GROMACS .gro file of C-alpha atoms in nm:
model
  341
    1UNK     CA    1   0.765  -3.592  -2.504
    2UNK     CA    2   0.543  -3.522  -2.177
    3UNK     CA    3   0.229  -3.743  -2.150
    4UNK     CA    4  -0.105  -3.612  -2.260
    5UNK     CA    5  -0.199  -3.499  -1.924
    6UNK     CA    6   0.107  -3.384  -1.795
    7UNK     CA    7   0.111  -3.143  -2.069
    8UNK     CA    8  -0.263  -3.015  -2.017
    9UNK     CA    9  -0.185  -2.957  -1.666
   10UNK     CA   10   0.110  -2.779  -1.721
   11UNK     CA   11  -0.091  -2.578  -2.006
   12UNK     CA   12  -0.406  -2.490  -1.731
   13UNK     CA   13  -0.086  -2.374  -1.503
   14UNK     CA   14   0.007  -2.171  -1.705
   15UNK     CA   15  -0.312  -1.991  -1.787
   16UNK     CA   16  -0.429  -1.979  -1.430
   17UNK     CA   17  -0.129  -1.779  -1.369
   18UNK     CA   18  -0.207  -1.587  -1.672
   19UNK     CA   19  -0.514  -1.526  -1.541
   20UNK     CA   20  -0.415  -1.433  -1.193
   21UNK     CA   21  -0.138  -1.221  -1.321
   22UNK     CA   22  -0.385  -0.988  -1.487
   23UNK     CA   23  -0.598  -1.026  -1.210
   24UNK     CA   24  -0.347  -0.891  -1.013
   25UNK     CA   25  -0.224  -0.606  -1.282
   26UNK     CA   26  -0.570  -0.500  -1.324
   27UNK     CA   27  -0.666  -0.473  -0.884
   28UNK     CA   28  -0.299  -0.308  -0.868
   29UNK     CA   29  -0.416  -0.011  -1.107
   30UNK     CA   30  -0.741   0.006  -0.950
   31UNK     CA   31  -0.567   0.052  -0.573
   32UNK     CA   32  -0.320   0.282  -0.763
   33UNK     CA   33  -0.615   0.472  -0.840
   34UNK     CA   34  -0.739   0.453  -0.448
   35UNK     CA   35  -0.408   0.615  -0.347
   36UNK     CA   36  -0.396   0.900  -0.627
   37UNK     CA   37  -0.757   0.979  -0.449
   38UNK     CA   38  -0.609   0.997  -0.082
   39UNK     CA   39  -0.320   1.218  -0.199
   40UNK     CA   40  -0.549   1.445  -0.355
   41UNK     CA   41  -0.749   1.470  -0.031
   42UNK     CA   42  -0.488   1.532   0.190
   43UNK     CA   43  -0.332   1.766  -0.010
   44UNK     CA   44  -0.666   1.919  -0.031
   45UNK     CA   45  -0.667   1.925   0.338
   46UNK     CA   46  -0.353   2.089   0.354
   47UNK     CA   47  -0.398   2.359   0.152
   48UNK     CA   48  -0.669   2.471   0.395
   49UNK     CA   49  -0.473   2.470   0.630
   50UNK     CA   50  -0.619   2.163   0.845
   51UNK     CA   51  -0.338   1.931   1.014
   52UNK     CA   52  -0.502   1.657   1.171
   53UNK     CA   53  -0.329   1.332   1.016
   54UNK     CA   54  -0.429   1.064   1.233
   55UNK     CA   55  -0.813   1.204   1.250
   56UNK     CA   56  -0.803   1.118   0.863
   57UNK     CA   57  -0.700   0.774   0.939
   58UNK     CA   58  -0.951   0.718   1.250
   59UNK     CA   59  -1.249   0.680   1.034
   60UNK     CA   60  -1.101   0.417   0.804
   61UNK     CA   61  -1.002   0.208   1.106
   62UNK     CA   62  -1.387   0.215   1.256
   63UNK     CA   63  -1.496   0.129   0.866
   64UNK     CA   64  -1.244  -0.194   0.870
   65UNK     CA   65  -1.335  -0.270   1.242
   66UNK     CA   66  -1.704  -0.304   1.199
   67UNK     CA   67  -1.729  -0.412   0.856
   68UNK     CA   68  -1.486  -0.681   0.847
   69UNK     CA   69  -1.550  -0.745   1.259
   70UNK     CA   70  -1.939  -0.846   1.192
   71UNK     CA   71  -1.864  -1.089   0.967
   72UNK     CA   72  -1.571  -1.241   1.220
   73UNK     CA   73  -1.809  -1.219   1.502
   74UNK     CA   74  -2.082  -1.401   1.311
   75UNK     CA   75  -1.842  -1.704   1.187
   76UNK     CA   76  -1.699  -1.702   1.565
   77UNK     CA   77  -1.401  -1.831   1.471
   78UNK     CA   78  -1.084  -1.830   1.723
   79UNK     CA   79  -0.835  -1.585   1.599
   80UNK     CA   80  -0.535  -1.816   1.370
   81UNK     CA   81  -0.252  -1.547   1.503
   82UNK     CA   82  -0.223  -1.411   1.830
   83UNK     CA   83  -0.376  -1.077   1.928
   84UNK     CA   84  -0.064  -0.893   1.967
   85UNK     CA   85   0.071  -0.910   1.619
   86UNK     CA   86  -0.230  -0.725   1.538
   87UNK     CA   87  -0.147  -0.453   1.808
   88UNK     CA   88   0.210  -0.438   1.666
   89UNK     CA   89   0.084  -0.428   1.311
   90UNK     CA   90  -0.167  -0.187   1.380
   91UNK     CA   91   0.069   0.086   1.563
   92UNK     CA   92   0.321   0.024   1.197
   93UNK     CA   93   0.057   0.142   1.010
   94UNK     CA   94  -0.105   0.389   1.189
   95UNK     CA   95   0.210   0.585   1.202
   96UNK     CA   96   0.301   0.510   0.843
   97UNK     CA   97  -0.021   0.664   0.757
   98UNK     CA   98   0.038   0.994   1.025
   99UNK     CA   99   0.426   1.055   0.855
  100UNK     CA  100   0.306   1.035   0.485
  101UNK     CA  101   0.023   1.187   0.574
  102UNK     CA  102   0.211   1.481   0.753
  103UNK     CA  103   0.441   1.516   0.464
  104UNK     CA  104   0.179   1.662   0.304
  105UNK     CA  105   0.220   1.986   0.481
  106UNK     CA  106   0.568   2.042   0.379
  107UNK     CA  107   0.608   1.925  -0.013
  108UNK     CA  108   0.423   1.858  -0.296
  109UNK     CA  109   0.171   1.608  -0.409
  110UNK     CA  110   0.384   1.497  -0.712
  111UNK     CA  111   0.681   1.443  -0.489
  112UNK     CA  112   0.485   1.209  -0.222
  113UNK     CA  113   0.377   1.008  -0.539
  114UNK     CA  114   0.736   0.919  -0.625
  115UNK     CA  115   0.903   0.891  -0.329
  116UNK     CA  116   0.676   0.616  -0.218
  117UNK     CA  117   0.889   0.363  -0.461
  118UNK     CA  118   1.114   0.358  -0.144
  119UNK     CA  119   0.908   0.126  -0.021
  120UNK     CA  120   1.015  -0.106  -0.270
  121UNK     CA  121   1.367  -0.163  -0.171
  122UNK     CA  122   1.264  -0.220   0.158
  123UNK     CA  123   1.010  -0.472   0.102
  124UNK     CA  124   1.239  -0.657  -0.112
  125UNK     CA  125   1.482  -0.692   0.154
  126UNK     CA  126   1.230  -0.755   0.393
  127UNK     CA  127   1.094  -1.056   0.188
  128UNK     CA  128   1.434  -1.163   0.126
  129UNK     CA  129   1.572  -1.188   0.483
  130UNK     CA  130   1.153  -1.305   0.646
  131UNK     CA  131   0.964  -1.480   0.424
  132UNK     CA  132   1.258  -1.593   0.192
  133UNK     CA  133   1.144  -1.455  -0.131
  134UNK     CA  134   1.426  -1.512  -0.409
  135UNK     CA  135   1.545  -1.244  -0.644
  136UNK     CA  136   1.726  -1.237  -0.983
  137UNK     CA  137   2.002  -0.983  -1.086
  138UNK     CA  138   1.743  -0.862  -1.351
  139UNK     CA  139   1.499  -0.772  -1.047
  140UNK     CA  140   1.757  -0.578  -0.845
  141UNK     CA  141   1.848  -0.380  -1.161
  142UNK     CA  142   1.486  -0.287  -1.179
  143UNK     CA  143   1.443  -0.158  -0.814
  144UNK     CA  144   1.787   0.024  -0.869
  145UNK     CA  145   1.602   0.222  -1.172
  146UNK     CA  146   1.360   0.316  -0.984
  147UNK     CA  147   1.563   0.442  -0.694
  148UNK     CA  148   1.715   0.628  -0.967
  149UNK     CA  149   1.387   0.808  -1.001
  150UNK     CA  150   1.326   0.865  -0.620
  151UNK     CA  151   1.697   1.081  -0.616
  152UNK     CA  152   1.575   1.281  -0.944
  153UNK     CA  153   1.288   1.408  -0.735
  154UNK     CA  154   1.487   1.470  -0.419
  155UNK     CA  155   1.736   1.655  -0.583
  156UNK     CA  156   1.426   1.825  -0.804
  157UNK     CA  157   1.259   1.914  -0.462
  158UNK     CA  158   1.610   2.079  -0.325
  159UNK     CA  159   1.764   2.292  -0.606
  160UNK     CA  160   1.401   2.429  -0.799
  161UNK     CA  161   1.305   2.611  -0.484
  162UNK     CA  162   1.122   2.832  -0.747
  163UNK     CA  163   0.842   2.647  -0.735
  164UNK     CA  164   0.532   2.572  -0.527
  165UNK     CA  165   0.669   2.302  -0.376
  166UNK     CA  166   0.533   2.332  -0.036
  167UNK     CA  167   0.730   2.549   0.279
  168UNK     CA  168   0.981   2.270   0.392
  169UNK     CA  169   1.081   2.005   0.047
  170UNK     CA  170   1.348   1.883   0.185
  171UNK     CA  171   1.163   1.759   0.513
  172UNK     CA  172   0.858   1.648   0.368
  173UNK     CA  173   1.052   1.414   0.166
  174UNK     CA  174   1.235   1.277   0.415
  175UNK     CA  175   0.912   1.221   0.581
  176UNK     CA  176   0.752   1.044   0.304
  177UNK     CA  177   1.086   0.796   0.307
  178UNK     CA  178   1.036   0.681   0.649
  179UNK     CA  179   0.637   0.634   0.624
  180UNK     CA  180   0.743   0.451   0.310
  181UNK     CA  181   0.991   0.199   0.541
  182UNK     CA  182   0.694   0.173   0.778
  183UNK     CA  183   0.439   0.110   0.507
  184UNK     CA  184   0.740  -0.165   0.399
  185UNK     CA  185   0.708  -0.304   0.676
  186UNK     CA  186   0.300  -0.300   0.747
  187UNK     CA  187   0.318  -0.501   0.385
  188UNK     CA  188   0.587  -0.756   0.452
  189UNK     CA  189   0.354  -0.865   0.725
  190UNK     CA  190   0.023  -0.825   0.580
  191UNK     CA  191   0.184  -1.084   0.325
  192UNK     CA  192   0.288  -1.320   0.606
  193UNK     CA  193  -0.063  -1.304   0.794
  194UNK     CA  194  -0.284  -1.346   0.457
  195UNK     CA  195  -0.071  -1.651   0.373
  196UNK     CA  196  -0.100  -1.783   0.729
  197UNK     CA  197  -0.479  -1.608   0.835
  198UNK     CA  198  -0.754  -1.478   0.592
  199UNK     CA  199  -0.861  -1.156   0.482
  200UNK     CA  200  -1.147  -1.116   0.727
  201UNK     CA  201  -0.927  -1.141   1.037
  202UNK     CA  202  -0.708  -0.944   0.916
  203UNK     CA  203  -0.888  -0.645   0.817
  204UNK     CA  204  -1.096  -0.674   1.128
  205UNK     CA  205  -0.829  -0.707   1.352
  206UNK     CA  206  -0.618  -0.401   1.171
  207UNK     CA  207  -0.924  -0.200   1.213
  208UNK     CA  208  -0.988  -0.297   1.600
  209UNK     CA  209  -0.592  -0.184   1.660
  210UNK     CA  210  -0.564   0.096   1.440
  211UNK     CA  211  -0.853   0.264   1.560
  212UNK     CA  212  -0.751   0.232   1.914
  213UNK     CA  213  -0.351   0.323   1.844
  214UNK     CA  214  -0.579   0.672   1.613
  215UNK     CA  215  -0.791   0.768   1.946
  216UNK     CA  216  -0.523   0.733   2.159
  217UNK     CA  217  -0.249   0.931   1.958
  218UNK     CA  218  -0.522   1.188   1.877
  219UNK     CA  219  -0.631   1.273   2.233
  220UNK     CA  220  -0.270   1.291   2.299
  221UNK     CA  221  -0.117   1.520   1.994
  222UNK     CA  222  -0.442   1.660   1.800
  223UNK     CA  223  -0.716   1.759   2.016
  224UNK     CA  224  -0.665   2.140   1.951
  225UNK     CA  225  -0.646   2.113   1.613
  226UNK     CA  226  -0.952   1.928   1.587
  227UNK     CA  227  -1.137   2.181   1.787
  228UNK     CA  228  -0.981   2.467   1.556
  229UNK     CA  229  -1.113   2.324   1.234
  230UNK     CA  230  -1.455   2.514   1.067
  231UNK     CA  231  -1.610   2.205   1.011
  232UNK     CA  232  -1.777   2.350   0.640
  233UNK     CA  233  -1.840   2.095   0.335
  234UNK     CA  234  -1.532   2.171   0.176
  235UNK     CA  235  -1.342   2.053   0.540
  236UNK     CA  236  -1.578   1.723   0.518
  237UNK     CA  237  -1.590   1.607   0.159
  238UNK     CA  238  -1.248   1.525   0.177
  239UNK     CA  239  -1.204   1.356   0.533
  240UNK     CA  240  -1.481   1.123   0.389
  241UNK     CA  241  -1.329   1.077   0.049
  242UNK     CA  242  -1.022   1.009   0.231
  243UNK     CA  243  -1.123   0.734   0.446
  244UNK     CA  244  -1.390   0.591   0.182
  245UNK     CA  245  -1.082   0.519  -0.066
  246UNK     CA  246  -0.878   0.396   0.228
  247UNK     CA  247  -1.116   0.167   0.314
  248UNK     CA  248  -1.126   0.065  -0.072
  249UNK     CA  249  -0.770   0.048  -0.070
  250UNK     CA  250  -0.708  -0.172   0.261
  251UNK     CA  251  -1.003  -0.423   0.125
  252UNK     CA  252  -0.800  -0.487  -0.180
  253UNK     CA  253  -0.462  -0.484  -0.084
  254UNK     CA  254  -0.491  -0.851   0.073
  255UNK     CA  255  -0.606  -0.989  -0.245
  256UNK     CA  256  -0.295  -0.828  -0.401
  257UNK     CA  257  -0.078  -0.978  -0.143
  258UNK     CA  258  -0.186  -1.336  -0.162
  259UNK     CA  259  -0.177  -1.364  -0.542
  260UNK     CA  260   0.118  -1.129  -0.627
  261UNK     CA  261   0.296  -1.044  -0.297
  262UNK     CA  262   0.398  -0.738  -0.130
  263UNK     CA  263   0.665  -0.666  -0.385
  264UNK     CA  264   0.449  -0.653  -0.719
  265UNK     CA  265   0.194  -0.443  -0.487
  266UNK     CA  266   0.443  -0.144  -0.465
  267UNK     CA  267   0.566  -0.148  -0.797
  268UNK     CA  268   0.210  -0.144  -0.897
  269UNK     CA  269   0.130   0.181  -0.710
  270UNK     CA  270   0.390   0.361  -0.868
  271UNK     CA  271   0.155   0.398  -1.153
  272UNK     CA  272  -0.029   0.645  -0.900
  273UNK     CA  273   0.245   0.926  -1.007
  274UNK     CA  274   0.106   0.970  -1.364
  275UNK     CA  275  -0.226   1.037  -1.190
  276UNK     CA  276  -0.069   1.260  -0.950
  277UNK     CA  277   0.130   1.439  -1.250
  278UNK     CA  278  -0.223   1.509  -1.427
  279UNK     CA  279  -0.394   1.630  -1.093
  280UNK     CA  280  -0.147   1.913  -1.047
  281UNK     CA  281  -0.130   2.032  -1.399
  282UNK     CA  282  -0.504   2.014  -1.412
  283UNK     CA  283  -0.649   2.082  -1.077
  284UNK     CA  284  -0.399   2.299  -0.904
  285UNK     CA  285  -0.238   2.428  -1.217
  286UNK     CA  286   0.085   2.375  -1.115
  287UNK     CA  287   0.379   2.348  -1.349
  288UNK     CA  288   0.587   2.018  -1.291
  289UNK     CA  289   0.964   2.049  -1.312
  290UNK     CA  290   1.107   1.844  -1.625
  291UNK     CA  291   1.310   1.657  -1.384
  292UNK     CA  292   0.965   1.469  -1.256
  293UNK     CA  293   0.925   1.375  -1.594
  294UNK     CA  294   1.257   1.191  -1.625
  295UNK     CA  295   1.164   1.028  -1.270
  296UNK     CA  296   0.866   0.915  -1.417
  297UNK     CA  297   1.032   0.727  -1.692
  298UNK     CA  298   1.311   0.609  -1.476
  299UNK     CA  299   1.076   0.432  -1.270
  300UNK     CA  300   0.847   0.321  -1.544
  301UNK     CA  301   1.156   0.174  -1.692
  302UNK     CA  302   1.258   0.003  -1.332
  303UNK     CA  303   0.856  -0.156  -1.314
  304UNK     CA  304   0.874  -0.342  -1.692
  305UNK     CA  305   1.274  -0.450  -1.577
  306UNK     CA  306   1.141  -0.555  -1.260
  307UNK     CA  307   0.807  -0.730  -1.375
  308UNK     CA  308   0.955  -0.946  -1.748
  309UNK     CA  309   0.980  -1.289  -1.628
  310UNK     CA  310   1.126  -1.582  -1.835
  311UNK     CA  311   0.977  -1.939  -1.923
  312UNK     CA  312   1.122  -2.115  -1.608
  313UNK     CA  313   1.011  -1.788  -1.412
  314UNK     CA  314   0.632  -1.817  -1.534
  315UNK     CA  315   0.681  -2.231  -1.475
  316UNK     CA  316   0.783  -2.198  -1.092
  317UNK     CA  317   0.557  -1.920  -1.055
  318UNK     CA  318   0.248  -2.187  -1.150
  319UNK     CA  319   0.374  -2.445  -0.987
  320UNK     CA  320   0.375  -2.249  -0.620
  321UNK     CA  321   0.048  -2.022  -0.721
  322UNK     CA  322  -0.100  -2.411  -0.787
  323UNK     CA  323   0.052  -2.578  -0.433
  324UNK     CA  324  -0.100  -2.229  -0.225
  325UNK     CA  325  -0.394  -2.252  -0.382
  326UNK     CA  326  -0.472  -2.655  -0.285
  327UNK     CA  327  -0.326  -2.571   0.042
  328UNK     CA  328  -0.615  -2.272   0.049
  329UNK     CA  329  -0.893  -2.516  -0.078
  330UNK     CA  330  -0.798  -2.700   0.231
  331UNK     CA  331  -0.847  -2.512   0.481
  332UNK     CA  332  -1.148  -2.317   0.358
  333UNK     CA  333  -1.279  -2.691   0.341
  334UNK     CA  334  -1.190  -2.780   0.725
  335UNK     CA  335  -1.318  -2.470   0.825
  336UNK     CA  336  -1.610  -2.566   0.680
  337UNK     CA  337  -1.636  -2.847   0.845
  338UNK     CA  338  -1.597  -2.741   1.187
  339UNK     CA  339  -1.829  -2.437   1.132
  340UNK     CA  340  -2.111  -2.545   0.954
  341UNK     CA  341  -2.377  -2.334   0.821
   0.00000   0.00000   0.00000
C-alpha cells in the first residue's frame, strides 16, 4: 500500500493530465475549426479565379511579426535559439502554406481536408528518429487506418472524374501530400523550439521570416497576378478571413504542441474533414462521392486507435507532463529574475 501522500500525488497527476488532455482535445477542435475556415477561403479564392498563394500567407506573417514582436521587443530578451533556425523554419512553412494552398486550384476542398492526415505519418517518424518520441504497435495501427483513408480519396479523386472535382485531381493531391511533409516538418520543429524557447519568440520570429521568405517569393513569382486581381469585397473578405484564422491558428498551435505534441495536433485536425464535408454539401452544393464517406470513418477509426491509452500510458504520461512543467516553472522564474518588472 502507497503512503498517504504518495497516493494523492499520484491522484493530482493524474487529473492534471486529465485536465490538460481535454485542454488539449478541446484547443485541437477549435484550431480544426481555424483550418476548415482557411480552406473555405481559399477555395473561395479559387473559384474566382484569383491565384496568389503566398499573398494569402503575407498578411498572417506581418500579424505574427508585430503582434508577437512588440511584446519580445518590450521584454528585450536575447533570442534562446539562434536566428537562423527561424530563417530555415520560416522558408518550411511558407512553402507548405504556397503548395496546399496551390492545390486548391486543381482539386477539391473535401479532398485537401483528408489528405492532410499525411502529415501524420511523417511527423511520427520525424518524432521518432529527432526528438525520440516512443510508439506502441496500437499507435502505428492507428496511423495505418488513417492512411487507409488518405488512398480511398486518392483513388476517389482518380476514377469519379464525373464530378466537380477541380481541372487537375490527380495533381492537386499530390500537391497537398508534399505541403503536408513540409507542414510535418514545420511541426516537428515548432515542438522542439516551444520545448526549448517560448511561444512569444517563436511566433515573432516565424512572423519576421515568413514575411520576408512571402515578399520575396511574391515579387519574384506573383506580381502579375496581383496586379490582375479586381480588388471588389468579395476578392477581400476572404484574403482577410484567411489570414485572421491563420493568425488564430498559428497562436494556438504552440499551446497544442507543448501539452500534447505535434502528433496529437494532426490527428486532431483531421476532425476539420467533417466540417469540410458539410461546407460542400451546404455551401457549394456539391455532392460528395460515398467513397469520402468511408475515408471519413477510416480515419475516425485510425484517431480513437491512435488516441486510447492504457493505465501505465496515462501514468508515464503524468509523470513527464509533471517533470516539463517544474522544469517550465523554472525558467519562467529565472527569467523573472533577470528581467524584472
Amino acid at each position: 500500500m502507497a503512503p498517504p501522500d504518495e497516493g494523492a500525488a499520484a491522484g493530482g497527476a493524474r487529473r492534471w493530465v486529465r485536465r490538460e488532455t481535454l485542454l488539449g482535445l478541446a484547443l485541437g477542435q477549435f484550431v480544426s475549426l481555424l483550418i476548415t475556415a482557411t480552406g473555405f477561403a481559399s477555395s473561395e479564392l479559387a473559384r474566382r479565379g484569383i491565384n496568389a498563394p503566398t499573398s494569402q500567407s503575407l498578411l498572417n506573417y506581418i500579424l505574427l511579426a508585430v503582434a508577437y514582436g512588440g511584446v519580445l521587443l518590450y521584454r528585450r530578451q536575447p533570442l534562446t535559439i539562434k536566428w537562423y533556425y527561424y530563417l530555415i523554419l520560416g522558408i518550411i512553412d511558407v512553402e507548405a502554406n504556397y503548395i496546399v494552398v496551390k492545390s486548391y486550384q486543381y482539386t477539391s476542398l473535401t479532398s485537401v481536408m483528408l489528405l492532410d492526415c499525411w502529415s501524420i505519418p511523417c511527423v511520427i517518424v520525424l518524432t521518432w528518429v529527432f526528438l525520440k518520441t516512443k510508439y506502441g504497435l496500437r499507435k502505428f495501427l492507428g496511423v495505418g487506418v488513417c492512411v487507409v483513408g488518405l488512398i480511398l480519396v486518392v483513388f476517389s479523386d482518380v476514377h469519379a472524374s464525373d464530378r466537380a472535382k477541380g481541372p487537375n485531381p490527380l495533381k492537386g493531391d499530390l500537391f497537398v501530400i508534399l505541403g503536408s511533409m513540409l507542414y510535418a516538418c514545420s511541426n516537428v520543429t515548432e515542438e522542439f523550439v516551444i520545448k526549448k524557447s517560448n511561444r512569444v519568440e517563436l511566433m515573432a520570429m516565424l512572423g519576421l521570416f515568413g514575411a520576408i521568405v512571402s515578399g520575396i517569393q511574391i515579387s519574384i513569382l506573383e506580381r502579375k497576378e496581383l496586379h490582375s486581381i479586381t480588388w471588389t469585397t468579395g476578392a477581400v473578405l476572404p484574403f482577410v478571413g484567411f489570414a485572421v484564422a491563420m493568425f488564430l491558428f498559428y497562436s494556438t498551435v504552440p499551446i497544442i504542441l507543448k501539452i500534447c505534441g505535434a502528433t496529437m495536433l494532426n490527428l486532431s485536425l483531421l476532425t476539420s474533414d467533417m466540417w469540410a464535408v458539410l461546407i460542400r454539401i451546404f455551401a457549394y452544393h456539391e455532392k460528395v462521392d460515398w467513397i469520402y464517406f468511408v475515408a471519413f470513418a477510416a480515419t475516425a477509426g485510425g484517431i480513437v486507435l491512435y488516441s486510447y491509452k492504457g493505465s501505465n500510458e496515462v501514468e508515464q504520461t503524468a509523470q513527464v507532463a509533471g517533470a516539463s512543467d517544474e522544469r517550465g516553472k523554472d525558467r519562467d522564474e529565472e527569467a523573472g529574475t533577470q528581467n524584472p518588472v
